[in-house]
mmCIF file of C-alpha atoms in Angstrom:
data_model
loop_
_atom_site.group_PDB
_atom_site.id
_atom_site.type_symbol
_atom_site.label_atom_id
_atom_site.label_comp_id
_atom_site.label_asym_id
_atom_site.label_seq_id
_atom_site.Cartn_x
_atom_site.Cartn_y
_atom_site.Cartn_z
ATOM 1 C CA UNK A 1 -46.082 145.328 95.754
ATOM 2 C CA UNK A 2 -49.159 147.734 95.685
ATOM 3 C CA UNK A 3 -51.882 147.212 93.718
ATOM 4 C CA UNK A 4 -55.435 148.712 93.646
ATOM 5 C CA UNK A 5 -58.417 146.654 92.249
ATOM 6 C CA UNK A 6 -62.400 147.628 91.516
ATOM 7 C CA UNK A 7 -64.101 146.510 94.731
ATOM 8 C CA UNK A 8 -68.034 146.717 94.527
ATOM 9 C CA UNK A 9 -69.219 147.008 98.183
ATOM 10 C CA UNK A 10 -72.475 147.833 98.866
ATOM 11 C CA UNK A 11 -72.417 150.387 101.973
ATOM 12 C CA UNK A 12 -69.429 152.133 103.855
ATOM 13 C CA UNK A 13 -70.017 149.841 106.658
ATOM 14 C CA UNK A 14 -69.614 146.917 104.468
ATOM 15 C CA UNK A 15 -65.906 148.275 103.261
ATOM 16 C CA UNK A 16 -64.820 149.366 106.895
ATOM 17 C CA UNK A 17 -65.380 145.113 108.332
ATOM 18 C CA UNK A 18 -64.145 144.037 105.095
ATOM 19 C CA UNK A 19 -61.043 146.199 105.697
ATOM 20 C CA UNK A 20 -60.972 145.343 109.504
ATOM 21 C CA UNK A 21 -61.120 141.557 108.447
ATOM 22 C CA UNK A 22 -58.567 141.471 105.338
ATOM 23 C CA UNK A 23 -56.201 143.275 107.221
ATOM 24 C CA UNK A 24 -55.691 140.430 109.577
ATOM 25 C CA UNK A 25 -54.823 137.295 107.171
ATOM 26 C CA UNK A 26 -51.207 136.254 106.636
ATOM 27 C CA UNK A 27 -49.158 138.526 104.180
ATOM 28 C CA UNK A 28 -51.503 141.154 104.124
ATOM 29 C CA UNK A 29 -49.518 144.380 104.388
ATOM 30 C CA UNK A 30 -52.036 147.058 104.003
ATOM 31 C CA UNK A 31 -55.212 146.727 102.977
ATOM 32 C CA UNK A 32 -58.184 149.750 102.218
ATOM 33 C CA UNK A 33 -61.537 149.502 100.785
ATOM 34 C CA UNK A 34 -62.765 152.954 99.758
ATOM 35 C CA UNK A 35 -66.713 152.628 99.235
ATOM 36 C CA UNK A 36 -67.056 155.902 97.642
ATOM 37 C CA UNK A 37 -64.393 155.099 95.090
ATOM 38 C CA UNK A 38 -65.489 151.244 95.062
ATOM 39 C CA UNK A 39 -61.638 150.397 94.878
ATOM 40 C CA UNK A 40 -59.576 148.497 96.902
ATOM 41 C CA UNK A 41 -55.637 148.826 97.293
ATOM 42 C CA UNK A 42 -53.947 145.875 98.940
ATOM 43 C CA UNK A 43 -49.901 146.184 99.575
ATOM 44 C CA UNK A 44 -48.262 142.259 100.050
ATOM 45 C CA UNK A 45 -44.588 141.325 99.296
ATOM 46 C CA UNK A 46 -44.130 140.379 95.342
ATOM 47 C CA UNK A 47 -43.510 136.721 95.472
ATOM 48 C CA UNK A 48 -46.541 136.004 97.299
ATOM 49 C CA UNK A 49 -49.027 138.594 96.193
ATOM 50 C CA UNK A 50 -50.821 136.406 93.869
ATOM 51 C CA UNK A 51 -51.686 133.840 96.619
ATOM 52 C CA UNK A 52 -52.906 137.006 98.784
ATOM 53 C CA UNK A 53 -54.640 138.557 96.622
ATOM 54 C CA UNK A 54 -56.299 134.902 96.440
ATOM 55 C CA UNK A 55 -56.880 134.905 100.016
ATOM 56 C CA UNK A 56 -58.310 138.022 100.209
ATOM 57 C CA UNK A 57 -60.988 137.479 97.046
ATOM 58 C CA UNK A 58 -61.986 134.040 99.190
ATOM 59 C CA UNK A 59 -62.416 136.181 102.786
ATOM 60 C CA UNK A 60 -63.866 138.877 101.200
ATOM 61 C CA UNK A 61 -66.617 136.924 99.701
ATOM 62 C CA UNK A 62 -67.053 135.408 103.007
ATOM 63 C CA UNK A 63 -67.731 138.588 105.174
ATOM 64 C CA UNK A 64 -69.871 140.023 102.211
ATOM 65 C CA UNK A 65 -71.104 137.580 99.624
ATOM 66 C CA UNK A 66 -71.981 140.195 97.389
ATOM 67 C CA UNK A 67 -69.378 141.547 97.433
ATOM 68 C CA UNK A 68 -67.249 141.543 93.608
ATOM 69 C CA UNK A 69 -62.931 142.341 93.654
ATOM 70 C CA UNK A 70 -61.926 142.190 89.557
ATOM 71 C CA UNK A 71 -58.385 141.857 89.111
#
């Protein structure tokens, strides 16, 4: 399943390690973070995308606390 999201991130730099990092946890398929658009698109099989996504919102706000991903 693909699904994109409204990712505030506060520099391109920012998106490109939170991208870097995301891309690496378990079940992540794909995973962008487009500063200019402020959207991120993360692709993860269907049954477990919910606990991804999850996973993703929790490392995300570890890399970049400021960082805000709204379902």
């Amino acid at each position: 399943m693909k699904k994109k999201f409204k990712c505030e991130v506060d520099c391109a730099n920012c998106a490109q390690k939170l991208q870097d990092a995301l891309g690496k946890l378990d079940g992540v398929e794909e995973v962008t973070v487009n500063f200019m658009t402020q959207k991120l698109t993360l692709t993860a099989a269907d049954e477990r995308f919910d606990e991804v996504f999850e996973a993703v919102v929790k490392k995300a706000k570890q890399i970049e606390p400021d960082t805000v991903i709204t379902a």
